[in-house]
Coordinates of C-alpha atoms in Angstrom, one line a residue:
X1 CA -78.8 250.7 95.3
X2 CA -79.5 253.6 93.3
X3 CA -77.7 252.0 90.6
X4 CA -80.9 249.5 90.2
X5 CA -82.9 252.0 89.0
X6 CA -80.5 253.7 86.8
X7 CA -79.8 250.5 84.9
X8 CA -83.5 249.8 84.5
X9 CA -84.0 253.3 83.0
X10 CA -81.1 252.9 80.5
X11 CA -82.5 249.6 79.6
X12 CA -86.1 250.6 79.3
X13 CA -84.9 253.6 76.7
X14 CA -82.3 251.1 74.7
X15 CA -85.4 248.7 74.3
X16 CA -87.6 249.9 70.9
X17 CA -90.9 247.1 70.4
X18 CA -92.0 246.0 67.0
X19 CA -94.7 243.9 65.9
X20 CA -94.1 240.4 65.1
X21 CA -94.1 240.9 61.4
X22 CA -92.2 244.0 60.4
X23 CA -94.2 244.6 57.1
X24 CA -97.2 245.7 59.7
X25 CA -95.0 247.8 62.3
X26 CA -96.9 251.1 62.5
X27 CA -96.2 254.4 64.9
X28 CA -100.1 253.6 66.1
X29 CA -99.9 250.0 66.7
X30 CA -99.3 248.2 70.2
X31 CA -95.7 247.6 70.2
X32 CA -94.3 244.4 71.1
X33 CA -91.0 242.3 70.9
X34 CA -91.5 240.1 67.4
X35 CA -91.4 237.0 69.8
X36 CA -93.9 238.0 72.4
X37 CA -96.2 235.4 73.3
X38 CA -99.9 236.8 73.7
X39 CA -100.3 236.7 76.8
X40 CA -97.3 236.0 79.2
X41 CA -97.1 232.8 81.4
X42 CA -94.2 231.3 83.7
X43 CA -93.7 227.3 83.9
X44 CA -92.4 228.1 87.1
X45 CA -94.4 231.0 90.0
X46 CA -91.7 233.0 91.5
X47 CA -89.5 231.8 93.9
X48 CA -88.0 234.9 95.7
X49 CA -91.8 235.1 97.5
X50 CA -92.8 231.5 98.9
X51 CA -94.4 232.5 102.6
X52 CA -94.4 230.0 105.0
X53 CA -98.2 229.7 106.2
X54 CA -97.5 228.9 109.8
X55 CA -95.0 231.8 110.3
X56 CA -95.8 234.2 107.4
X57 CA -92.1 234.7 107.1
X58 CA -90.3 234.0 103.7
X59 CA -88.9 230.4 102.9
X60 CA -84.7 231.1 102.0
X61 CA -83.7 231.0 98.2
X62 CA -81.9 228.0 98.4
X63 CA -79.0 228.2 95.1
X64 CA -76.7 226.1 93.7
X65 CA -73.1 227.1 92.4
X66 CA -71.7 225.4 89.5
X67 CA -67.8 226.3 89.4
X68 CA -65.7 225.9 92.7
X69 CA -62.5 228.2 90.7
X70 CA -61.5 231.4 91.9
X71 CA -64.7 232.9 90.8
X72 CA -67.2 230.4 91.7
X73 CA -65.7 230.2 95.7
X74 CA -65.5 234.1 96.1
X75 CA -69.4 234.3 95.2
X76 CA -69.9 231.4 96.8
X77 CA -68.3 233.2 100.2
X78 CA -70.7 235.9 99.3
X79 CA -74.1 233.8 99.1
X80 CA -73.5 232.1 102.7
X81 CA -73.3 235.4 104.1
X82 CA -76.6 236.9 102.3
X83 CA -79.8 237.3 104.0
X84 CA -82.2 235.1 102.5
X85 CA -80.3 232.5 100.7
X86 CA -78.7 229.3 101.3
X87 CA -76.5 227.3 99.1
X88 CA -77.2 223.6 99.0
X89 CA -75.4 222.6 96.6
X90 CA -71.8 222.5 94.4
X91 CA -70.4 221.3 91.6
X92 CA -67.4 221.0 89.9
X93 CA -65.6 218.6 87.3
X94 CA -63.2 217.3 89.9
X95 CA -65.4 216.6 92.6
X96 CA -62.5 217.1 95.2
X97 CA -63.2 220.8 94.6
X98 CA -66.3 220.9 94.8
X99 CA -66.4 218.6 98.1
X100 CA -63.4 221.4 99.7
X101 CA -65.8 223.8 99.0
X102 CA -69.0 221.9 100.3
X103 CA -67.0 221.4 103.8
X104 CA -65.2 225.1 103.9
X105 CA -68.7 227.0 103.3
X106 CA -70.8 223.9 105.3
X107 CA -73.1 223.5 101.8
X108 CA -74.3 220.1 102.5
X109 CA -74.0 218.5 99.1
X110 CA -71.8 218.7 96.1
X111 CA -71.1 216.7 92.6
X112 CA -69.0 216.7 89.8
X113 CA -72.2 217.3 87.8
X114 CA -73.2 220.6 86.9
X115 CA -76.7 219.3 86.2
X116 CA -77.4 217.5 88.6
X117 CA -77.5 221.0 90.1
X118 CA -79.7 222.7 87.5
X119 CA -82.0 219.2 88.0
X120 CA -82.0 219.6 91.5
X121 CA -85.7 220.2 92.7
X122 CA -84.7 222.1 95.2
X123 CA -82.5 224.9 93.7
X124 CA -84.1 227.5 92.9
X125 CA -81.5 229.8 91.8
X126 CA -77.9 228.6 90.0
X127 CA -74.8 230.9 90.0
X128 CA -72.9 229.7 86.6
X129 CA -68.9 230.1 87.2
X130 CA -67.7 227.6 84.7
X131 CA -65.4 227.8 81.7
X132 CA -67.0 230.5 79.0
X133 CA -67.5 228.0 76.7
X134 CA -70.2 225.8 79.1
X135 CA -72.5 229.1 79.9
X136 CA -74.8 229.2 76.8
X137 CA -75.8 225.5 77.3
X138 CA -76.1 226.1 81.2
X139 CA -78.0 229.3 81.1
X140 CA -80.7 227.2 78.6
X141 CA -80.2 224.2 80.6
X142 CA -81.0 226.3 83.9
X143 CA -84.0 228.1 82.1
X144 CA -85.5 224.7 80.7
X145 CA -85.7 223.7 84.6
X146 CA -87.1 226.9 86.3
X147 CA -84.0 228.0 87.4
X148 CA -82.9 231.9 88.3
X149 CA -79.8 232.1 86.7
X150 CA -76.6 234.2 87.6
X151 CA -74.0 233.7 84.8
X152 CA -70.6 235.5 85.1
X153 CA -69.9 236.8 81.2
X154 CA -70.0 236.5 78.4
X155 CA -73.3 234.3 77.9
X156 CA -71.5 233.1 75.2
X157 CA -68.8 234.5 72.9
X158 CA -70.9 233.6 69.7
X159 CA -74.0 236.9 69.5
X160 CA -76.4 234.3 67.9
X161 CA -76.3 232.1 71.0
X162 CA -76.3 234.9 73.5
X163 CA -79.2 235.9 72.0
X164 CA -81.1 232.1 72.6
X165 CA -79.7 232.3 76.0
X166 CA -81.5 235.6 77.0
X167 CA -84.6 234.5 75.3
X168 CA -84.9 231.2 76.8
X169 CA -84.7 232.7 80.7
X170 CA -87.4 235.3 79.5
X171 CA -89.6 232.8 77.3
X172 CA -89.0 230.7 80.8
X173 CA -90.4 233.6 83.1
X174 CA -86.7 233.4 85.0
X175 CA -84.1 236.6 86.1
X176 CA -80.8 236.4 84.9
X177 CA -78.1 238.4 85.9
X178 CA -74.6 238.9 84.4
X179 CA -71.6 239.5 86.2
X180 CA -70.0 242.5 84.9
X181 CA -68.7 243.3 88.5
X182 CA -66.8 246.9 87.5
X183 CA -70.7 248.9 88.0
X184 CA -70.7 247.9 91.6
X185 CA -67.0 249.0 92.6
X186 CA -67.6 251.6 95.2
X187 CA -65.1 254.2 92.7
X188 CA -66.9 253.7 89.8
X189 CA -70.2 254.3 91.2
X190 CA -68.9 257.3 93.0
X191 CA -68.3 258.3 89.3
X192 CA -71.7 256.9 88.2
X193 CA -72.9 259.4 91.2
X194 CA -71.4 262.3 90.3
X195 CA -72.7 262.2 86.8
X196 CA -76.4 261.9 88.1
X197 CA -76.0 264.8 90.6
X198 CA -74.5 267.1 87.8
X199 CA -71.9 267.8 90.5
X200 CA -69.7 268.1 87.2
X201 CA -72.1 269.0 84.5
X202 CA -73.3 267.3 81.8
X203 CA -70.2 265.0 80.3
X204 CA -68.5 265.7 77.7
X205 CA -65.7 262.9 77.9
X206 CA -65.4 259.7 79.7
X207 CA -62.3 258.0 79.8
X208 CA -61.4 254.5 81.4
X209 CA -58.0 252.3 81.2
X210 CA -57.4 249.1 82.1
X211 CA -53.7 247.6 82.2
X212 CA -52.8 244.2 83.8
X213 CA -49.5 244.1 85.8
X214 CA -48.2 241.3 83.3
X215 CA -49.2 239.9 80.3
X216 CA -51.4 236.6 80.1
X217 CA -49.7 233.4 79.1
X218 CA -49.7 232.6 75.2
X219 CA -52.3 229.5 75.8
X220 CA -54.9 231.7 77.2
X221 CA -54.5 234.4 74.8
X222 CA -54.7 231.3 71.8
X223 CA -58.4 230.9 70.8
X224 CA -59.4 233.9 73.4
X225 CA -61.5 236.1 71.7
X226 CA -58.8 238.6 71.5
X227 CA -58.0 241.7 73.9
X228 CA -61.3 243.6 72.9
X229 CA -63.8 240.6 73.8
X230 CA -61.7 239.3 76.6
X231 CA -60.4 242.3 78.6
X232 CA -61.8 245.7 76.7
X233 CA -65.0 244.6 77.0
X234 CA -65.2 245.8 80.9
X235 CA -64.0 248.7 80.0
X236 CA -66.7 249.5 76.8
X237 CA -69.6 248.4 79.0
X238 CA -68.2 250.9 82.0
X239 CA -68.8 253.8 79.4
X240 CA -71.6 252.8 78.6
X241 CA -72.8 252.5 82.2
X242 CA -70.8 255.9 83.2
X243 CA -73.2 258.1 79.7
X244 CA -76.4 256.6 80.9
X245 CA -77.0 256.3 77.0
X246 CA -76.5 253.7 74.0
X247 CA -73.8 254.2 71.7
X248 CA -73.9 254.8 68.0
X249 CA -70.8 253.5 66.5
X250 CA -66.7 252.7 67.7
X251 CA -63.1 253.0 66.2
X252 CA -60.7 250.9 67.1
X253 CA -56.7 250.5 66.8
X254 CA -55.0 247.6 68.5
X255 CA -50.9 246.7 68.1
X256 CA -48.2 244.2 69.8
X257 CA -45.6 245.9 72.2
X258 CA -45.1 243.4 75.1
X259 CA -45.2 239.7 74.2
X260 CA -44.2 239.1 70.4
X261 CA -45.3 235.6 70.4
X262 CA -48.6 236.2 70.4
X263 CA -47.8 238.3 66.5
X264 CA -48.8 235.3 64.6
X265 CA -52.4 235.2 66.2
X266 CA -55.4 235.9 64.1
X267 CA -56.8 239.2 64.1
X268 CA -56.9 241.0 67.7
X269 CA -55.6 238.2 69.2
X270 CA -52.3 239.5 68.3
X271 CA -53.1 242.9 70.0
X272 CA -51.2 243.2 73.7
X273 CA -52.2 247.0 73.4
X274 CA -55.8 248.6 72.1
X275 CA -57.5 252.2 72.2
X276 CA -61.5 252.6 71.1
X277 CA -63.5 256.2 70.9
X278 CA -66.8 255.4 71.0
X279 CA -69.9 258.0 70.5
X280 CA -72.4 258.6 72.8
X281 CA -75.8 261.0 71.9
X282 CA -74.9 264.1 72.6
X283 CA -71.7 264.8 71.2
X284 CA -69.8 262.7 74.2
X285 CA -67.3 260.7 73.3
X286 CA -65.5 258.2 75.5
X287 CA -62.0 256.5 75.2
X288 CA -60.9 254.0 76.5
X289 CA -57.3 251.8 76.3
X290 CA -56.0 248.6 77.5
X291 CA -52.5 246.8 77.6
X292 CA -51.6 243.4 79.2
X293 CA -48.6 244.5 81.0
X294 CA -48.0 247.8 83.4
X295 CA -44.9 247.7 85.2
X296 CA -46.6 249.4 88.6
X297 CA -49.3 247.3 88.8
X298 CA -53.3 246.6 88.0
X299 CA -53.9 250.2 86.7
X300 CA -58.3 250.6 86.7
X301 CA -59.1 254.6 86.1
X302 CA -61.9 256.2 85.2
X303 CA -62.3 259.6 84.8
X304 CA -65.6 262.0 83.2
X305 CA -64.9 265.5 81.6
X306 CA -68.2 267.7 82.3
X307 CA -69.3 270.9 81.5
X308 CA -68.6 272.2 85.1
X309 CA -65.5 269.9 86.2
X310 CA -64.5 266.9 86.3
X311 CA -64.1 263.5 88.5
X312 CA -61.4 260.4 88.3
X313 CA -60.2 257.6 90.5
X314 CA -57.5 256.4 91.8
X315 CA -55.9 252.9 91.7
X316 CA -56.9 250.7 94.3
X317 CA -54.1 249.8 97.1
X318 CA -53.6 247.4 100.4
X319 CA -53.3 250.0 102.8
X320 CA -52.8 253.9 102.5
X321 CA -49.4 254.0 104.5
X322 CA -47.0 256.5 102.2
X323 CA -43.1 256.9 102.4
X324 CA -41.3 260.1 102.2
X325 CA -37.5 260.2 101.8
X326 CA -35.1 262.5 99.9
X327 CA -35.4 260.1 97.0
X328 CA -39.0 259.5 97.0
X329 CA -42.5 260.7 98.1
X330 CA -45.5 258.0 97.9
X331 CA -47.2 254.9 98.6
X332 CA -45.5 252.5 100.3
X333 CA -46.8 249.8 98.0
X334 CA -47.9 248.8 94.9
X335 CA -51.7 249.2 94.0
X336 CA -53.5 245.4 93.7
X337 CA -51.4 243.5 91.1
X338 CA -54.4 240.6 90.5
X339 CA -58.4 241.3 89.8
X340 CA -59.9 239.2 92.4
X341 CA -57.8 241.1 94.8
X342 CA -58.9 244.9 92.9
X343 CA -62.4 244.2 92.4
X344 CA -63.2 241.3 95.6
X345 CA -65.5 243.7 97.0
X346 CA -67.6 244.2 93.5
X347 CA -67.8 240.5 93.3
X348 CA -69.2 240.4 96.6
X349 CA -71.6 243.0 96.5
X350 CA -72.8 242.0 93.0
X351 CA -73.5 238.4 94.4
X352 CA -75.3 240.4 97.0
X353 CA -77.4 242.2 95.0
X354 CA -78.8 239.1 93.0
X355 CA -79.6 237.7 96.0
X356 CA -81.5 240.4 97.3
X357 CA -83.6 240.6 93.8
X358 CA -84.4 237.1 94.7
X359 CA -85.7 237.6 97.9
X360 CA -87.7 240.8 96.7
X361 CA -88.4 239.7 93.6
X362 CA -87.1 242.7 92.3
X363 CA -85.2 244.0 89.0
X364 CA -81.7 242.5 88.4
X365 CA -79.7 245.4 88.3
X366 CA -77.4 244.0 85.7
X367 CA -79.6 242.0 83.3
X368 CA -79.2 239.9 80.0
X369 CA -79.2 242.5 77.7
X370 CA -76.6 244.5 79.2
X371 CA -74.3 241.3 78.5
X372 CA -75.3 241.1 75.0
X373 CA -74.4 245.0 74.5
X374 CA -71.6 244.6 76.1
X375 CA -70.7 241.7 73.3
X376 CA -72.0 243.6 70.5
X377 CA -69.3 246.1 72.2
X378 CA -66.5 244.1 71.8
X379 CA -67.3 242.7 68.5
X380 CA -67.7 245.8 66.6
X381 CA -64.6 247.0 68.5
X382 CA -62.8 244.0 66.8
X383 CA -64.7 244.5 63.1
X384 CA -63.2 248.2 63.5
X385 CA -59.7 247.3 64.0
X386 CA -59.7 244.6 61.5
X387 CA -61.3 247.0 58.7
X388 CA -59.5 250.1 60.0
X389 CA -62.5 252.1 59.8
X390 CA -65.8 253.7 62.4
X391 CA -68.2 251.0 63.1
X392 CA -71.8 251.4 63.5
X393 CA -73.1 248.9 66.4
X394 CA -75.9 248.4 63.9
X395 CA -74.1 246.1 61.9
X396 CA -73.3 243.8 64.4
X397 CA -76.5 243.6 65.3
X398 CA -78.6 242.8 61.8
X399 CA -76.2 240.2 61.3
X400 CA -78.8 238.2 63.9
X401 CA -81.8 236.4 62.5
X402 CA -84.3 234.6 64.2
X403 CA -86.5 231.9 63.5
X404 CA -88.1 231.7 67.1
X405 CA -87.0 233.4 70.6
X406 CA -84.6 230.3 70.6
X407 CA -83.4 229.6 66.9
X408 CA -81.1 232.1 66.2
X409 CA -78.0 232.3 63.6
X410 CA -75.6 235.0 62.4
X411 CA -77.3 235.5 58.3
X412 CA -74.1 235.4 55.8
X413 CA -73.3 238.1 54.2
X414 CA -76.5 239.0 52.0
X415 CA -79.2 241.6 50.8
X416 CA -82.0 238.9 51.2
X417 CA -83.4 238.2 54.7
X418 CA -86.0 235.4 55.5
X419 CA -89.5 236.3 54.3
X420 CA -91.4 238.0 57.2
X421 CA -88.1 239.2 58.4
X422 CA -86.3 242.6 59.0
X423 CA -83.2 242.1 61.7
X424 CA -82.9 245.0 64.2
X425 CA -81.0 248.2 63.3
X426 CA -79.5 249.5 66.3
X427 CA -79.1 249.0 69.8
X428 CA -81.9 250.6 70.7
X429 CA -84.1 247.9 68.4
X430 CA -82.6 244.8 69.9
X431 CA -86.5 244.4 71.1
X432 CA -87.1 242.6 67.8
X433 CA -85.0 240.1 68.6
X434 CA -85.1 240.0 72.5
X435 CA -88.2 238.9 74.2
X436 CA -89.3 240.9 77.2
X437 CA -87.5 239.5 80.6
X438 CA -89.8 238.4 83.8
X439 CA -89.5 241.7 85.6
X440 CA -90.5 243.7 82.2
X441 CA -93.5 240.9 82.2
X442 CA -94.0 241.7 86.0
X443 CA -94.4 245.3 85.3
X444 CA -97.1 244.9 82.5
X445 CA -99.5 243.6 84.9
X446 CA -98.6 246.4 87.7
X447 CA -100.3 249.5 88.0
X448 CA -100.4 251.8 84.4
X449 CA -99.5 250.6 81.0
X450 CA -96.3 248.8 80.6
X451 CA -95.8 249.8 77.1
X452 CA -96.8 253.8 78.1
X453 CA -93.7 253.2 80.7
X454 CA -91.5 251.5 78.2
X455 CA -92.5 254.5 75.1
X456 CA -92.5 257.2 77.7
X457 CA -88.4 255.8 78.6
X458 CA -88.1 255.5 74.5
X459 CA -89.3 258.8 73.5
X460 CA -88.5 261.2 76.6

């Protein structure tokens, strides 16, 4: 996809090296993450390019999916039907999913044991579709083993442990991929396309919405993150994806129109409604709003203002069939009224993509990082609401300190930071506290100089 190598590009400018102590960090010297080891090693060789020595053909990926829900059998459905990979193995807490699952997709074994997946010796690659709150520990867990890890998001919902997450796949020498499954819906990379091919101009606004045909029952919104971390947060990282660029800073307004009950919720947890501007380089800004109920269904629209014209979407609907009476002229249905439904193909082709990365051992086209921006997103989206004022992404950022790759914490409120210390200042510095991934390490020992390639996407 030509996607792949736009993401890469965006990531290689967002990511700025330092040395490993910041009192030595010099314009001259050989810029590195702070947590680089000297020289880079893997406890496992890459798995995407076993050969067979008989045939010369390559051995299948075989994966393992933890998470027989909604999410976990739709991905599932996907990796039985990629080239190159076979699913061996299942898991779920009650094992009668996981056994359905086993016999409806002929995976020949299946637990109620996520790690007895990761520990399996012959996974070689674990798609994470459990409950939020299990993916930190699994991604680690999956890392410590070897394991190529797809997690759907967040990698956690605390920025301290999404940070040890990342680190230990890339200390590990393993890909990991996040699910953000709105960059490979065929409409919003017809967007994405546009924008590449100037066949609008250079952007000036991008706008996105995202309203749910009915609001979400008060237990789920109770202890959920609240509406910026748990549905906004799609629609942030599509902006970012759509400007091609990191942004600088967000404001952020959120109120209660639908569901009252959720009022006496902390903080944006009490929001059923919520509008961000964010600023891009360049002048661009991009909106975006969300609201938990729409009373004509899922409503996902994107649309880019450019200096030559402009491009939106549509919604998404079953069939194309219209009406036309005296009374009325449209569709003849309601667009998708349920995600899995809107976005099935994205999930699919998503799933797809990972796989193919693990065959050819090439870049995950939506990597760790892009997860953890996509947090620091949401976070400063909720920091701006709360304080009714423009945030920087900065300061959701420096609020990380870390001891090692994998020892990280949020610092309280506090001039002093640990001797030897500086946290990173932007999104485009989350180097300092990100080691480099396996296909950054990969590209080091290519052909040229991988920190000429990474400076040259810094700098240019």
């Amino acid at each position: 996809y030509s996607t792949h190598l736009i993401t890469l590009f965006s990531f290689i400018k967002m990511v700025r090296f330092s040395c490993a102590l910041v009192s030595v960090f010099v314009a001259a010297s050989a810029s590195v993450s702070a947590f680089a080891p000297s020289s880079f090693t893997s406890p496992r060789q890459s798995l995407a390019l076993q050969m067979s020595i008989d045939t010369g053909a390559k051995e299948p990926v075989k994966v393992g999916v933890i998470g027989c829900g909604r999410i976990g059998i739709v991905h599932l459905g996907a990796i039985n039907k990629a080239p190159g990979v076979r699913p061996i193995v299942v898991s779920n807490p009650t094992v009668s999913k996981a056994e359905n699952a086993a016999k409806t997709f002929g995976v020949p074994k299946f637990t109620s044991d996520a790690m007895e997946v990761i520990e399996d010796p012959e996974v070689d690659a674990v798609w994470i579709c459990s409950p939020s709150q299990y993916h930190a520990d699994q991604i680690k867990a999956c890392a410590a083993n070897g394991k190529h890890v797809f997690c759907e998001k967040p990698i956690a919902t605390d920025l301290a442990e999404t940070v040890e997450a990342i680190n230990a796949c890339n200390e590990a020498g393993v890909k990991l991929m996040i699910g953000l499954q709105r960059r490979f819906d065929p409409n919003f990379l017809r967007v994405k396309k546009a924008i590449e091919d100037k066949e609008v101009g250079d952007p000036i606004i991008i706008k996105t919405c995202s309203r749910d045909p009915s609001p979400p029952p008060y237990e789920y919104v109770k202890g959920g993150g609240g509406i910026f971390n748990d549905m906004a947060v799609h629609d942030l990282d599509m902006t970012r994806f759509l400007a091609g660029e990191d942004p600088m800073e967000i404001l952020a307004v959120g109120s209660c129109h639908i569901d009252k009950s959720i009022e006496d919720l902390p903080g944006s947890e009490a929001f059923d409604t919520a509008t961000c501007i964010v600023r891009y380089p360049n002048g661009v800004n991009a909106m975006v709003d969300v609201c938990r109920q729409s009373s004509y269904g899922y409503d996902q629209r994107a649309e880019v203002l450019g200096t030559s014209g402009m491009i939106a979407t549509d919604n998404v609907y079953p069939n194309t069939a219209k009406i036309y009476r005296n009374d009325f002229t449209g569709n003849a249905d309601m667009p998708f009224d349920f995600f899995l439904s809107r976005y099935f193909e994205a999930y699919v082709t998503e799933t797809e993509a990972f796989c193919e990365s693990l065959v050819n051992d090439s870049e995950v086209p939506c990597t760790g990082v892009d997860g953890l921006i996509a947090l620091v997103m949401s976070l400063a989206a909720d920091k701006s609401a709360a304080e009714n004022r423009w945030v920087k992404f900065s300061e959701i950022i420096e609020q990380v300190y870390c001891s090692s790759p994998t020892e990280c914490s949020l610092l309280a409120n506090s001039d002093m930071f640990p001797d030897g210390f500086k946290p990173a200042s932007g999104i485009d510095e989350i180097g300092k506290i990100v080691v480099p991934d396996v296909d950054q390490k990969k590209e080091k020992d290519g052909k040229g100089s991988f920190m000429d390639k990474v400076m040259k996407g810094i700098w240019s």
